[in-house]
Structure formats: structure tokens, C-alpha cells
PDB file of C-alpha atoms in Angstrom:
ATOM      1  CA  UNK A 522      95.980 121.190 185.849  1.00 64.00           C
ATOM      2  CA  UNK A 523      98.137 123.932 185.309  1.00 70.00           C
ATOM      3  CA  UNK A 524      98.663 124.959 181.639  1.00 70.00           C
ATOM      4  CA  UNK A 525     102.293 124.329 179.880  1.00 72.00           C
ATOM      5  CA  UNK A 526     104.214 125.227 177.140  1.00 70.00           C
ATOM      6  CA  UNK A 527     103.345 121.987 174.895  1.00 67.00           C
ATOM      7  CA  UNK A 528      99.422 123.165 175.433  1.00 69.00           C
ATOM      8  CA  UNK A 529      99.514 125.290 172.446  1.00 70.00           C
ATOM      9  CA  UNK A 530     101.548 122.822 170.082  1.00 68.00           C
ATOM     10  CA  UNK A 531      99.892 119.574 171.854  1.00 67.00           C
ATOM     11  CA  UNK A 532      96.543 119.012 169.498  1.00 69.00           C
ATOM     12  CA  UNK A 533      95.857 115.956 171.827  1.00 70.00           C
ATOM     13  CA  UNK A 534      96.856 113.903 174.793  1.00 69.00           C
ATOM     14  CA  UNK A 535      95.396 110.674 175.374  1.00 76.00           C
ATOM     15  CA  UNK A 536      94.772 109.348 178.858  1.00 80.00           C
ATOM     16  CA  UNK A 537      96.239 105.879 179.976  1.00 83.00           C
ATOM     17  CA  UNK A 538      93.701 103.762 181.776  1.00 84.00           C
ATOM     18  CA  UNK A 539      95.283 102.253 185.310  1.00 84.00           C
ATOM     19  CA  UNK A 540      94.717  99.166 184.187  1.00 88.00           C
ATOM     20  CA  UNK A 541      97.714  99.983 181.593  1.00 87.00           C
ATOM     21  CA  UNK A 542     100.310  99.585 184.594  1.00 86.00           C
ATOM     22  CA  UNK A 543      99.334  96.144 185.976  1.00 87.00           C
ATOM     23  CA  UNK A 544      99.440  95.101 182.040  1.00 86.00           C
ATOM     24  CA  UNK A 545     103.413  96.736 181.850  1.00 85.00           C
ATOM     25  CA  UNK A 546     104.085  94.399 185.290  1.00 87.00           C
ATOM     26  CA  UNK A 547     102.728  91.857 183.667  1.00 86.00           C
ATOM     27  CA  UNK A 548     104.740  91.519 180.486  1.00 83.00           C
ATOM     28  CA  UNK A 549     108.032  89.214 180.837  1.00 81.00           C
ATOM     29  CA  UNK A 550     110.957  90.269 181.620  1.00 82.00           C
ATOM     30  CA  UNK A 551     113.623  90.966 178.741  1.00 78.00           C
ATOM     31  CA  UNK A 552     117.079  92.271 178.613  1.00 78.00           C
ATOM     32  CA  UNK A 553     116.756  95.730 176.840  1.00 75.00           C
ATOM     33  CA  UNK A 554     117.632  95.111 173.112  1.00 76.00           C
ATOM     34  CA  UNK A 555     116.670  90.811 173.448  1.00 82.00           C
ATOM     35  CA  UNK A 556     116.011  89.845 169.771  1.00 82.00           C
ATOM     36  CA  UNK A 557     116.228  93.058 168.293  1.00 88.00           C
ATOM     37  CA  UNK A 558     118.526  93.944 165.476  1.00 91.00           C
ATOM     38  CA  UNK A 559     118.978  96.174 162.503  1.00 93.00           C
ATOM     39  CA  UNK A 560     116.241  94.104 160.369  1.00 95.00           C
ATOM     40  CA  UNK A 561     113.297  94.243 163.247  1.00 93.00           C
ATOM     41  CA  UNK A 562     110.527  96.150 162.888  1.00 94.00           C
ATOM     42  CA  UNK A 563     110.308  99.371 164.766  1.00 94.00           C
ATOM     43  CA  UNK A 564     107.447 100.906 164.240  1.00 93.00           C
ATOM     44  CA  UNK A 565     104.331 101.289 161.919  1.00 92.00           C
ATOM     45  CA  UNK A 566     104.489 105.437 160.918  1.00 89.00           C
ATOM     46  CA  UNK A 567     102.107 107.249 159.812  1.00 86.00           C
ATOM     47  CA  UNK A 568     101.687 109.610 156.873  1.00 78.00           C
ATOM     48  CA  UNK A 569      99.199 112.570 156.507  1.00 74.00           C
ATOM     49  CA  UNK A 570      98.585 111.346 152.740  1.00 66.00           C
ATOM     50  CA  UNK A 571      99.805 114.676 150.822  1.00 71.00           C
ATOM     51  CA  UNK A 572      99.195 112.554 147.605  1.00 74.00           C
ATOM     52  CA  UNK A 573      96.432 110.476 148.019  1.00 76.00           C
ATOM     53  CA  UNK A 574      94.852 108.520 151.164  1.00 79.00           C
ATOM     54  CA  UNK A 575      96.484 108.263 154.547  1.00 78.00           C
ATOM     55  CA  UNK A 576      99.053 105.591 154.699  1.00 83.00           C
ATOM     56  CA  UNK A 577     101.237 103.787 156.982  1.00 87.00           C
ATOM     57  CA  UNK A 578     104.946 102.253 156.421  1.00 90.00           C
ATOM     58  CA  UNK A 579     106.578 100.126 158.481  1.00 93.00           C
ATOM     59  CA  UNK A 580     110.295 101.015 159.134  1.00 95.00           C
ATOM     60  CA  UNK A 581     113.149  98.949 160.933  1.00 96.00           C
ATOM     61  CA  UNK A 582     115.735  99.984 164.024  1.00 94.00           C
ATOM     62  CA  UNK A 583     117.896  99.841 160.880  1.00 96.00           C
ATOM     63  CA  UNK A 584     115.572 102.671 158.888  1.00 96.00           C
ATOM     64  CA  UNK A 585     115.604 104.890 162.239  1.00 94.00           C
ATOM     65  CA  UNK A 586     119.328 105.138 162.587  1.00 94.00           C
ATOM     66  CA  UNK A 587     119.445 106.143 159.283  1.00 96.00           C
ATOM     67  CA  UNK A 588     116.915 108.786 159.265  1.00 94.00           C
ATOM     68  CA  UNK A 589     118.489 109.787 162.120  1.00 93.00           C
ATOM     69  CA  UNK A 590     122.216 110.153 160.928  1.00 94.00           C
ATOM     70  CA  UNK A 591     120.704 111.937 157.713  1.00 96.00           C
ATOM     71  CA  UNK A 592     118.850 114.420 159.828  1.00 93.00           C
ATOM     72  CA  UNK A 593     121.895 115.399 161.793  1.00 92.00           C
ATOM     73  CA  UNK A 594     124.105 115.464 158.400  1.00 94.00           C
ATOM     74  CA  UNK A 595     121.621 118.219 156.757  1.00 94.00           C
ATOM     75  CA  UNK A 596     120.607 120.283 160.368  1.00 92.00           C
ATOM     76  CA  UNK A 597     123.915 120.185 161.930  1.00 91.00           C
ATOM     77  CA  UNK A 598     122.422 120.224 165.400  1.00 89.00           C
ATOM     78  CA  UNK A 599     123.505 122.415 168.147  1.00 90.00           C
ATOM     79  CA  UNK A 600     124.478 121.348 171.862  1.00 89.00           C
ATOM     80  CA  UNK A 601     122.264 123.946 173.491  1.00 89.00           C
ATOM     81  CA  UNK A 602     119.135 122.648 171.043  1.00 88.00           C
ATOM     82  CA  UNK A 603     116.588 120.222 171.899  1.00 84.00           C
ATOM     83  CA  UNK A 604     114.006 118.098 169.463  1.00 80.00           C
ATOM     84  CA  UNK A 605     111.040 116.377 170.035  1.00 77.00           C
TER      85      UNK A 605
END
């Protein structure tokens, strides 16, 4: 493999087995968004544990959007910028 740009920010990548794809085909079919709202969980994220022991939290869609709207009110992102 040639080397990229991410190789010297990327501490990891994990591999996904074949098998993964068959699983994905699977799955049932849903419309995107199907018995989702603002209260459903999202994700489990996380922390490095500044304070004490790892951790994890679990945050909604609802959480996200928020995070997300406060993060654009304080950076005041540019057109031209991109974020992973």
C-alpha cells in the first residue's frame, strides 16, 4: 500500500473481516431514519479519563445536533475547510 496523508495522524486502522459484508446484506431492510428520533441513542463515546478512569457516555441524535450547532457557533467554520 502506498502511504497517505492520514498515515502520520492515523494511530490505527482496523481491518474488516469479509465476512462483515455478507452480515451488512443480511440485516433488514429499513428506510434511512425508521424509528429514530431526537431521544434515540446514537452512540456510546468514549472519554480518555483526564480525571479519573476511562469512561463512556451515551449521547442521543438529539445531543449530536447540539454539539454540533455549538461547535459551529464558537469556530465559525469556513467553506474552503474540512473536519474529520
Amino acid at each position: 500500500r502506498k502511504p497517505g496523508p492520514l498515515d502520520e495522524v492515523v494511530e490505527r486502522v482496523i481491518r474488516v473481516p469479509d465476512e462483515y459484508e455478507s452480515f451488512l446484506s443480511d440485516a433488514p431492510e429499513r428506510a434511512l431514519g425508521e424509528g429514530v428520533d431526537e431521544n434515540t441513542l446514537a452512540g456510546l463515546f468514549y472519554t480518555g479519563g483526564t480525571t479519573g478512569a476511562s469512561k463512556g457516555v451515551m449521547l442521543t441524535h438529539r445531543n449530536l445536533i447540539a454539539n454540533t450547532y455549538h461547535w459551529i457557533a464558537i469556530s465559525h467554520p469556513q467553506p474552503d475547510e474540512r473536519y474529520l
